[in-house]
Amino acid sequence: MVNEEVNIFNEFLKDKDGQLVDLKSYFYTLTSNVIARLICGQRYDYDDPEMQGLMKVLKRVFADPRVGLVDMFPKLKWFPLFSASVKEFIHNEHFVLNIVKKHWKRHKSLFDPNHLKDFMDLFRYEQKFGTSEEKAGFTDHQMEWLGADFFLAGAETTSTQLSWCLHLYVYYPEHQAALEKEIIEVFGSEGEVTQAHKARTPFLNAFIQEAFRFKTTVPLVLKHTALCNTKLLGFNIPKGTTLIPNFYAVHMDPTIWPEPEKFNPYRHIDEDGNFVFSSKIIPFSMGPRSCPGEALARVETYIFLAKLLQKYKILPGDKPPHIDGSTSIVYYPKPYKFRIEQR
């Protein structure tokens, strides 16, 4: 599905050849279509009104820095400066929720237990045929909010990470030749890109992993709560304490990463030219509460980036790209238009 979507995306970009393009806007459609196909078995055309509305909402939902502050300090939501941002966030959240509700209603009416096509069908199957104990968790409310979470969290973070990859690719031209050479050597100009090729693309893997480290998409992770009294690194943490992991600090720790402020993909390649996976780069969190979409996000980032660079030259626009970003819940690059040219 990921390959099919990026092939459609590359065809769509042909009409933009030689133009300045805000690629992140289209990344929302690209990632949302993968999620839509997984969740409800449907994709949208790029000019579909519902997809256009979803794109606008996804652009706004995590863009307001006040929302990020409220997430850290919930009582701020009662102050007028922040309450308006919270209301808009909730409005946008419910826009996505209503799209999911529509698809869920259709799935319930057309459900065929002998033909399970997507996540909603599987969920409906558990509703109807699971044990009484299992059924308690498979409510309509749960399905609707799960679907909304997939769109809100999955589309935004993957779109942002892809955008950072392109910003870094253009901002650091010294890495472009190695990346392009490897992609063409392994995949050719027309070949499909799959996970099976990963062992043959050490520099592409290293580039993506270094992008994950260098531009932490979610610097401060959503809040967690200590379930019991515990001690960590000599600190007493009482039960009920709110905990906010700082992934940015891990990714920029000079005791782990020499000169962490430098973007250097070669730090992830050993002396034999092999890619070295690092468990100390944790953009998806870690442990039992890590991001459930990690596997999908890694596949998307690898295939999207390889397929895009296989077909197009991504060039600077009228001015160099920004290397600094803006922070809300997500740390995202500032708006920028790349010039794209077919290879």
mmCIF file of C-alpha atoms in Angstrom:
data_model
loop_
_atom_site.group_PDB
_atom_site.id
_atom_site.type_symbol
_atom_site.label_atom_id
_atom_site.label_comp_id
_atom_site.label_asym_id
_atom_site.label_seq_id
_atom_site.Cartn_x
_atom_site.Cartn_y
_atom_site.Cartn_z
ATOM 1 C CA MET A 1 0.000 0.000 0.000
ATOM 2 C CA VAL A 2 2.826 2.383 0.822
ATOM 3 C CA ASN A 3 4.433 1.741 -2.568
ATOM 4 C CA GLU A 4 1.131 2.209 -4.372
ATOM 5 C CA GLU A 5 0.499 5.513 -2.630
ATOM 6 C CA VAL A 6 3.944 6.933 -3.314
ATOM 7 C CA ASN A 7 3.659 5.878 -6.985
ATOM 8 C CA ILE A 8 0.386 7.826 -7.203
ATOM 9 C CA PHE A 9 2.086 10.718 -5.417
ATOM 10 C CA ASN A 10 5.003 10.752 -7.864
ATOM 11 C CA GLU A 11 2.571 10.760 -10.804
ATOM 12 C CA PHE A 12 0.715 13.669 -9.199
ATOM 13 C CA LEU A 13 3.982 15.612 -8.905
ATOM 14 C CA LYS A 14 4.657 15.389 -12.644
ATOM 15 C CA ASP A 15 2.375 18.375 -13.163
ATOM 16 C CA LYS A 16 4.549 20.315 -10.711
ATOM 17 C CA ASP A 17 7.787 19.682 -12.620
ATOM 18 C CA GLY A 18 10.057 22.725 -12.393
ATOM 19 C CA GLN A 19 7.748 24.490 -9.961
ATOM 20 C CA LEU A 20 8.108 25.590 -6.357
ATOM 21 C CA VAL A 21 6.123 23.174 -4.199
ATOM 22 C CA ASP A 22 5.188 23.046 -0.516
ATOM 23 C CA LEU A 23 5.737 19.298 -0.292
ATOM 24 C CA LYS A 24 4.638 18.958 3.309
ATOM 25 C CA SER A 25 1.081 19.921 2.349
ATOM 26 C CA TYR A 26 0.985 16.932 0.012
ATOM 27 C CA PHE A 27 2.742 14.677 2.518
ATOM 28 C CA TYR A 28 -0.394 14.985 4.658
ATOM 29 C CA THR A 29 -2.444 13.470 1.835
ATOM 30 C CA LEU A 30 0.177 10.809 1.191
ATOM 31 C CA THR A 31 0.365 9.642 4.818
ATOM 32 C CA SER A 32 -3.374 10.077 5.434
ATOM 33 C CA ASN A 33 -4.189 7.843 2.470
ATOM 34 C CA VAL A 34 -2.005 5.051 3.846
ATOM 35 C CA ILE A 35 -3.782 5.358 7.192
ATOM 36 C CA ALA A 36 -7.221 5.555 5.550
ATOM 37 C CA ARG A 37 -6.550 2.370 3.591
ATOM 38 C CA LEU A 38 -5.378 0.531 6.704
ATOM 39 C CA ILE A 39 -8.195 1.759 8.944
ATOM 40 C CA CYS A 40 -11.222 1.903 6.657
ATOM 41 C CA GLY A 41 -10.132 0.433 3.330
ATOM 42 C CA GLN A 42 -10.497 3.659 1.360
ATOM 43 C CA ARG A 43 -8.173 6.208 -0.204
ATOM 44 C CA TYR A 44 -8.924 9.761 -1.353
ATOM 45 C CA ASP A 45 -8.071 11.579 -4.554
ATOM 46 C CA TYR A 46 -5.859 14.603 -3.985
ATOM 47 C CA ASP A 47 -8.659 17.001 -4.924
ATOM 48 C CA ASP A 48 -11.348 15.228 -2.859
ATOM 49 C CA PRO A 49 -13.182 17.859 -0.720
ATOM 50 C CA GLU A 50 -13.059 15.672 2.394
ATOM 51 C CA MET A 51 -9.314 15.158 1.977
ATOM 52 C CA GLN A 52 -8.823 18.883 1.383
ATOM 53 C CA GLY A 53 -10.642 19.578 4.647
ATOM 54 C CA LEU A 54 -8.600 16.943 6.453
ATOM 55 C CA MET A 55 -5.368 18.465 5.111
ATOM 56 C CA LYS A 56 -6.317 21.922 6.410
ATOM 57 C CA VAL A 57 -7.133 20.533 9.835
ATOM 58 C CA LEU A 58 -3.940 18.462 10.071
ATOM 59 C CA LYS A 59 -1.901 21.552 9.190
ATOM 60 C CA ARG A 60 -3.469 23.518 12.042
ATOM 61 C CA VAL A 61 -3.996 20.954 14.740
ATOM 62 C CA PHE A 62 -0.417 20.803 16.058
ATOM 63 C CA ALA A 63 0.855 24.134 14.720
ATOM 64 C CA ASP A 64 -0.180 26.387 17.626
ATOM 65 C CA PRO A 65 2.644 26.564 20.224
ATOM 66 C CA ARG A 66 0.084 27.414 22.904
ATOM 67 C CA VAL A 67 -1.369 23.918 22.544
ATOM 68 C CA GLY A 68 2.055 22.483 23.375
ATOM 69 C CA LEU A 69 2.274 24.618 26.496
ATOM 70 C CA VAL A 70 -1.185 23.531 27.634
ATOM 71 C CA ASP A 71 -0.131 19.937 27.152
ATOM 72 C CA MET A 72 2.756 20.538 29.562
ATOM 73 C CA PHE A 73 0.801 22.763 31.978
ATOM 74 C CA PRO A 74 -2.925 21.858 31.769
ATOM 75 C CA LYS A 75 -4.173 24.685 34.011
ATOM 76 C CA LEU A 76 -3.170 27.197 31.326
ATOM 77 C CA LYS A 77 -6.314 26.205 29.417
ATOM 78 C CA TRP A 78 -8.369 28.427 31.743
ATOM 79 C CA PHE A 79 -6.513 31.579 30.655
ATOM 80 C CA PRO A 80 -8.077 33.446 27.693
ATOM 81 C CA LEU A 81 -4.860 33.510 25.652
ATOM 82 C CA PHE A 82 -4.752 29.712 25.748
ATOM 83 C CA SER A 83 -8.431 28.771 25.939
ATOM 84 C CA ALA A 84 -9.064 29.905 22.354
ATOM 85 C CA SER A 85 -6.238 27.651 21.137
ATOM 86 C CA VAL A 86 -7.643 24.730 23.106
ATOM 87 C CA LYS A 87 -11.118 25.284 21.633
ATOM 88 C CA GLU A 88 -9.713 25.330 18.102
ATOM 89 C CA PHE A 89 -7.718 22.164 18.819
ATOM 90 C CA ILE A 90 -10.854 20.394 20.063
ATOM 91 C CA HIS A 91 -12.824 21.651 17.045
ATOM 92 C CA ASN A 92 -10.189 20.274 14.655
ATOM 93 C CA GLU A 93 -10.001 17.021 16.600
ATOM 94 C CA HIS A 94 -13.755 16.539 16.242
ATOM 95 C CA PHE A 95 -13.594 17.301 12.527
ATOM 96 C CA VAL A 96 -11.354 14.255 12.118
ATOM 97 C CA LEU A 97 -13.502 12.256 14.545
ATOM 98 C CA ASN A 98 -16.614 12.901 12.452
ATOM 99 C CA ILE A 99 -14.861 11.563 9.334
ATOM 100 C CA VAL A 100 -13.999 8.388 11.226
ATOM 101 C CA LYS A 101 -17.562 8.092 12.549
ATOM 102 C CA LYS A 102 -18.901 8.195 8.992
ATOM 103 C CA HIS A 103 -16.610 5.378 7.894
ATOM 104 C CA TRP A 104 -17.387 3.355 11.009
ATOM 105 C CA LYS A 105 -21.148 3.639 10.418
ATOM 106 C CA ARG A 106 -20.658 2.373 6.858
ATOM 107 C CA HIS A 107 -18.507 -0.531 8.035
ATOM 108 C CA LYS A 108 -21.108 -1.618 10.562
ATOM 109 C CA SER A 109 -23.855 -1.630 7.933
ATOM 110 C CA LEU A 110 -21.795 -3.540 5.342
ATOM 111 C CA PHE A 111 -19.945 -5.882 7.714
ATOM 112 C CA ASP A 112 -19.181 -9.339 6.332
ATOM 113 C CA PRO A 113 -17.444 -11.658 8.848
ATOM 114 C CA ASN A 114 -16.111 -13.785 5.994
ATOM 115 C CA HIS A 115 -14.408 -10.849 4.282
ATOM 116 C CA LEU A 116 -12.333 -8.773 6.701
ATOM 117 C CA LYS A 117 -10.649 -5.997 4.714
ATOM 118 C CA ASP A 118 -9.229 -3.512 7.213
ATOM 119 C CA PHE A 119 -8.856 -2.462 10.844
ATOM 120 C CA MET A 120 -12.511 -1.464 11.216
ATOM 121 C CA ASP A 121 -13.664 -4.868 9.974
ATOM 122 C CA LEU A 122 -11.371 -6.601 12.452
ATOM 123 C CA PHE A 123 -12.638 -4.380 15.265
ATOM 124 C CA ARG A 124 -16.255 -5.085 14.298
ATOM 125 C CA TYR A 125 -15.515 -8.813 14.273
ATOM 126 C CA GLU A 126 -14.312 -8.600 17.891
ATOM 127 C CA GLN A 127 -17.419 -6.606 18.818
ATOM 128 C CA LYS A 128 -19.696 -9.306 17.505
ATOM 129 C CA PHE A 129 -17.802 -12.539 18.124
ATOM 130 C CA GLY A 130 -15.297 -11.865 20.907
ATOM 131 C CA THR A 131 -15.776 -13.221 24.410
ATOM 132 C CA SER A 132 -17.963 -11.206 26.759
ATOM 133 C CA GLU A 133 -14.868 -10.054 28.633
ATOM 134 C CA GLU A 134 -13.132 -8.938 25.423
ATOM 135 C CA LYS A 135 -16.195 -7.201 24.040
ATOM 136 C CA ALA A 136 -16.167 -4.724 26.930
ATOM 137 C CA GLY A 137 -13.214 -2.909 25.374
ATOM 138 C CA PHE A 138 -14.503 -2.951 21.795
ATOM 139 C CA THR A 139 -16.995 -0.093 21.948
ATOM 140 C CA ASP A 140 -18.057 2.293 19.184
ATOM 141 C CA HIS A 141 -16.556 5.147 21.203
ATOM 142 C CA GLN A 142 -13.204 3.332 21.378
ATOM 143 C CA MET A 143 -13.156 2.605 17.634
ATOM 144 C CA GLU A 144 -14.002 6.185 16.691
ATOM 145 C CA TRP A 145 -11.300 7.704 18.859
ATOM 146 C CA LEU A 146 -8.734 5.091 17.850
ATOM 147 C CA GLY A 147 -9.344 6.033 14.216
ATOM 148 C CA ALA A 148 -9.050 9.740 14.983
ATOM 149 C CA ASP A 149 -5.799 9.126 16.870
ATOM 150 C CA PHE A 150 -4.360 7.221 13.910
ATOM 151 C CA PHE A 151 -5.010 10.177 11.613
ATOM 152 C CA LEU A 152 -4.042 12.939 14.020
ATOM 153 C CA ALA A 153 -0.858 11.360 15.378
ATOM 154 C CA GLY A 154 0.232 9.246 12.418
ATOM 155 C CA ALA A 155 -0.231 11.688 9.557
ATOM 156 C CA GLU A 156 1.330 14.660 11.341
ATOM 157 C CA THR A 157 4.457 13.006 12.731
ATOM 158 C CA THR A 158 5.375 11.086 9.570
ATOM 159 C CA SER A 159 4.720 14.132 7.364
ATOM 160 C CA THR A 160 6.920 16.225 9.634
ATOM 161 C CA GLN A 161 9.734 13.688 9.665
ATOM 162 C CA LEU A 162 9.671 13.401 5.873
ATOM 163 C CA SER A 163 9.800 17.187 5.636
ATOM 164 C CA TRP A 164 12.832 17.307 7.928
ATOM 165 C CA CYS A 165 14.563 14.686 5.763
ATOM 166 C CA LEU A 166 14.134 16.886 2.685
ATOM 167 C CA HIS A 167 15.202 20.042 4.516
ATOM 168 C CA LEU A 168 18.380 18.273 5.653
ATOM 169 C CA TYR A 169 18.937 16.780 2.203
ATOM 170 C CA VAL A 170 18.877 20.243 0.590
ATOM 171 C CA TYR A 171 20.618 22.089 3.433
ATOM 172 C CA TYR A 172 23.570 19.659 3.465
ATOM 173 C CA PRO A 173 24.411 19.135 -0.247
ATOM 174 C CA GLU A 174 27.588 17.223 0.649
ATOM 175 C CA HIS A 175 25.411 14.163 1.367
ATOM 176 C CA GLN A 176 23.240 14.321 -1.740
ATOM 177 C CA ALA A 177 25.546 12.499 -4.161
ATOM 178 C CA ALA A 178 26.047 9.501 -1.852
ATOM 179 C CA LEU A 179 22.334 9.221 -1.190
ATOM 180 C CA GLU A 180 21.281 9.502 -4.833
ATOM 181 C CA LYS A 181 24.029 7.125 -6.030
ATOM 182 C CA GLU A 182 22.953 4.426 -3.584
ATOM 183 C CA ILE A 183 19.249 4.753 -4.428
ATOM 184 C CA ILE A 184 19.843 4.450 -8.189
ATOM 185 C CA GLU A 185 22.355 1.609 -7.823
ATOM 186 C CA VAL A 186 20.006 -0.456 -5.638
ATOM 187 C CA PHE A 187 16.587 0.389 -7.077
ATOM 188 C CA GLY A 188 17.383 1.617 -10.571
ATOM 189 C CA SER A 189 15.237 4.325 -12.110
ATOM 190 C CA GLU A 190 12.031 2.265 -12.182
ATOM 191 C CA GLY A 191 12.400 -0.492 -9.561
ATOM 192 C CA GLU A 192 10.090 -0.910 -6.587
ATOM 193 C CA VAL A 193 11.405 -0.054 -3.130
ATOM 194 C CA THR A 194 10.783 -2.576 -0.344
ATOM 195 C CA GLN A 195 12.071 -3.296 3.134
ATOM 196 C CA ALA A 196 13.924 -6.276 1.664
ATOM 197 C CA HIS A 197 16.438 -3.814 0.197
ATOM 198 C CA LYS A 198 17.376 -2.217 3.515
ATOM 199 C CA ALA A 199 20.590 -4.202 3.997
ATOM 200 C CA ARG A 200 21.789 -2.861 0.640
ATOM 201 C CA THR A 201 21.137 0.806 1.481
ATOM 202 C CA PRO A 202 23.358 1.620 4.486
ATOM 203 C CA PHE A 203 23.651 5.328 3.701
ATOM 204 C CA LEU A 204 19.896 5.802 3.230
ATOM 205 C CA ASN A 205 19.320 4.054 6.576
ATOM 206 C CA ALA A 206 22.000 6.176 8.220
ATOM 207 C CA PHE A 207 20.606 9.395 6.754
ATOM 208 C CA ILE A 208 17.113 8.639 8.082
ATOM 209 C CA GLN A 209 18.380 7.595 11.516
ATOM 210 C CA GLU A 210 20.504 10.730 11.807
ATOM 211 C CA ALA A 211 17.472 12.825 10.778
ATOM 212 C CA PHE A 212 15.475 11.137 13.557
ATOM 213 C CA ARG A 213 18.225 12.098 16.004
ATOM 214 C CA PHE A 214 19.071 15.568 14.731
ATOM 215 C CA LYS A 215 15.488 16.798 14.390
ATOM 216 C CA THR A 216 13.455 15.174 17.142
ATOM 217 C CA THR A 217 9.880 15.424 15.878
ATOM 218 C CA VAL A 218 8.387 15.058 19.360
ATOM 219 C CA PRO A 219 11.010 16.544 21.740
ATOM 220 C CA LEU A 220 8.949 16.180 24.921
ATOM 221 C CA VAL A 221 6.753 13.116 24.871
ATOM 222 C CA LEU A 222 3.149 13.014 26.036
ATOM 223 C CA LYS A 223 2.786 12.811 29.773
ATOM 224 C CA HIS A 224 2.996 9.548 31.691
ATOM 225 C CA THR A 225 2.180 8.760 35.331
ATOM 226 C CA ALA A 226 4.157 6.744 37.875
ATOM 227 C CA LEU A 227 1.998 3.760 38.872
ATOM 228 C CA CYS A 228 3.883 3.140 42.114
ATOM 229 C CA ASN A 229 6.551 4.675 44.340
ATOM 230 C CA THR A 230 9.902 4.159 42.677
ATOM 231 C CA LYS A 231 13.487 5.392 42.583
ATOM 232 C CA LEU A 232 15.319 6.396 39.416
ATOM 233 C CA LEU A 233 18.954 7.573 39.288
ATOM 234 C CA GLY A 234 18.796 8.335 43.005
ATOM 235 C CA PHE A 235 15.563 10.363 42.784
ATOM 236 C CA ASN A 236 12.428 9.345 44.670
ATOM 237 C CA ILE A 237 9.363 9.407 42.392
ATOM 238 C CA PRO A 238 6.075 9.118 44.325
ATOM 239 C CA LYS A 239 3.125 7.231 42.906
ATOM 240 C CA GLY A 240 0.957 9.517 40.745
ATOM 241 C CA THR A 241 3.828 11.801 39.687
ATOM 242 C CA THR A 242 3.500 13.220 36.174
ATOM 243 C CA LEU A 243 6.510 12.236 34.062
ATOM 244 C CA ILE A 244 7.529 13.893 30.790
ATOM 245 C CA PRO A 245 10.356 12.093 28.927
ATOM 246 C CA ASN A 246 12.821 14.427 27.197
ATOM 247 C CA PHE A 247 13.819 12.745 23.947
ATOM 248 C CA TYR A 248 15.616 15.828 22.679
ATOM 249 C CA ALA A 249 18.080 15.568 25.585
ATOM 250 C CA VAL A 250 18.781 11.919 24.726
ATOM 251 C CA HIS A 251 19.365 12.688 21.051
ATOM 252 C CA MET A 252 21.655 15.638 21.784
ATOM 253 C CA ASP A 253 23.629 14.083 24.653
ATOM 254 C CA PRO A 254 27.356 14.688 23.909
ATOM 255 C CA THR A 255 28.347 11.655 26.019
ATOM 256 C CA ILE A 256 26.499 9.477 23.483
ATOM 257 C CA TRP A 257 26.879 11.547 20.309
ATOM 258 C CA PRO A 258 30.162 13.438 19.794
ATOM 259 C CA GLU A 259 29.410 16.922 18.437
ATOM 260 C CA PRO A 260 25.641 16.310 18.592
ATOM 261 C CA GLU A 261 24.849 19.666 16.975
ATOM 262 C CA LYS A 262 26.377 18.428 13.695
ATOM 263 C CA PHE A 263 24.315 16.474 11.170
ATOM 264 C CA ASN A 264 26.502 13.491 10.314
ATOM 265 C CA PRO A 265 24.948 10.305 8.853
ATOM 266 C CA TYR A 266 28.363 8.614 8.861
ATOM 267 C CA ARG A 267 28.193 8.256 12.643
ATOM 268 C CA HIS A 268 25.756 5.382 11.947
ATOM 269 C CA ILE A 269 28.033 3.496 9.517
ATOM 270 C CA ASP A 270 30.803 1.174 10.719
ATOM 271 C CA GLU A 271 34.280 0.778 9.272
ATOM 272 C CA ASP A 272 33.041 -1.941 6.919
ATOM 273 C CA GLY A 273 30.401 0.348 5.447
ATOM 274 C CA ASN A 274 27.468 -1.317 7.218
ATOM 275 C CA PHE A 275 24.573 0.538 8.801
ATOM 276 C CA VAL A 276 24.530 0.435 12.619
ATOM 277 C CA PHE A 277 21.076 0.595 14.175
ATOM 278 C CA SER A 278 21.027 2.550 17.441
ATOM 279 C CA SER A 279 18.646 1.816 20.314
ATOM 280 C CA LYS A 280 19.626 5.229 21.732
ATOM 281 C CA ILE A 281 17.689 7.067 19.038
ATOM 282 C CA ILE A 282 14.129 6.833 20.286
ATOM 283 C CA PRO A 283 11.762 9.030 18.237
ATOM 284 C CA PHE A 284 8.927 6.552 18.877
ATOM 285 C CA SER A 285 9.570 6.210 22.616
ATOM 286 C CA MET A 286 10.430 2.848 24.158
ATOM 287 C CA GLY A 287 8.932 0.126 26.318
ATOM 288 C CA PRO A 288 5.309 -1.076 26.415
ATOM 289 C CA ARG A 289 3.949 2.467 25.915
ATOM 290 C CA SER A 290 5.964 3.183 22.783
ATOM 291 C CA CYS A 291 4.228 4.423 19.630
ATOM 292 C CA PRO A 292 2.022 1.676 18.137
ATOM 293 C CA GLY A 293 2.601 3.173 14.699
ATOM 294 C CA GLU A 294 6.403 2.824 14.763
ATOM 295 C CA ALA A 295 6.597 -0.055 12.279
ATOM 296 C CA LEU A 296 4.371 1.754 9.781
ATOM 297 C CA ALA A 297 6.201 5.076 10.211
ATOM 298 C CA ARG A 298 9.603 3.463 9.594
ATOM 299 C CA VAL A 299 8.344 1.732 6.437
ATOM 300 C CA GLU A 300 6.744 4.952 5.178
ATOM 301 C CA THR A 301 9.818 7.112 5.788
ATOM 302 C CA TYR A 302 12.150 4.643 4.064
ATOM 303 C CA ILE A 303 9.968 4.007 1.007
ATOM 304 C CA PHE A 304 8.662 7.571 0.595
ATOM 305 C CA LEU A 305 12.121 9.133 0.712
ATOM 306 C CA ALA A 306 13.722 6.538 -1.575
ATOM 307 C CA LYS A 307 10.916 6.664 -4.157
ATOM 308 C CA LEU A 308 10.780 10.455 -4.174
ATOM 309 C CA LEU A 309 14.537 10.834 -4.731
ATOM 310 C CA GLN A 310 14.463 8.010 -7.290
ATOM 311 C CA LYS A 311 12.087 10.031 -9.483
ATOM 312 C CA TYR A 312 12.818 13.673 -8.643
ATOM 313 C CA LYS A 313 15.600 16.112 -7.957
ATOM 314 C CA ILE A 314 14.693 18.127 -4.867
ATOM 315 C CA LEU A 315 16.307 21.552 -5.196
ATOM 316 C CA PRO A 316 16.372 24.728 -3.089
ATOM 317 C CA GLY A 317 13.624 27.239 -3.721
ATOM 318 C CA ASP A 318 14.135 30.974 -4.070
ATOM 319 C CA LYS A 319 16.114 30.982 -0.822
ATOM 320 C CA PRO A 320 17.920 28.344 1.265
ATOM 321 C CA PRO A 321 15.683 26.139 3.440
ATOM 322 C CA HIS A 322 15.329 26.800 7.149
ATOM 323 C CA ILE A 323 17.265 24.468 9.416
ATOM 324 C CA ASP A 324 15.507 25.688 12.545
ATOM 325 C CA GLY A 325 11.884 24.871 13.230
ATOM 326 C CA SER A 326 8.852 25.787 15.308
ATOM 327 C CA THR A 327 7.655 23.950 18.370
ATOM 328 C CA SER A 328 4.221 22.975 19.590
ATOM 329 C CA ILE A 329 3.561 19.373 20.605
ATOM 330 C CA VAL A 330 5.540 18.580 17.447
ATOM 331 C CA TYR A 331 8.790 20.218 16.325
ATOM 332 C CA TYR A 332 8.218 20.965 12.659
ATOM 333 C CA PRO A 333 10.136 22.800 9.906
ATOM 334 C CA LYS A 334 9.038 26.253 8.914
ATOM 335 C CA PRO A 335 7.012 26.482 5.681
ATOM 336 C CA TYR A 336 9.208 26.147 2.632
ATOM 337 C CA LYS A 337 8.772 25.562 -1.097
ATOM 338 C CA PHE A 338 11.247 23.247 -2.822
ATOM 339 C CA ARG A 339 11.840 23.235 -6.550
ATOM 340 C CA ILE A 340 11.260 19.784 -7.997
ATOM 341 C CA GLU A 341 12.497 18.393 -11.302
ATOM 342 C CA GLN A 342 11.938 14.980 -12.854
ATOM 343 C CA ARG A 343 15.045 12.881 -13.286
#
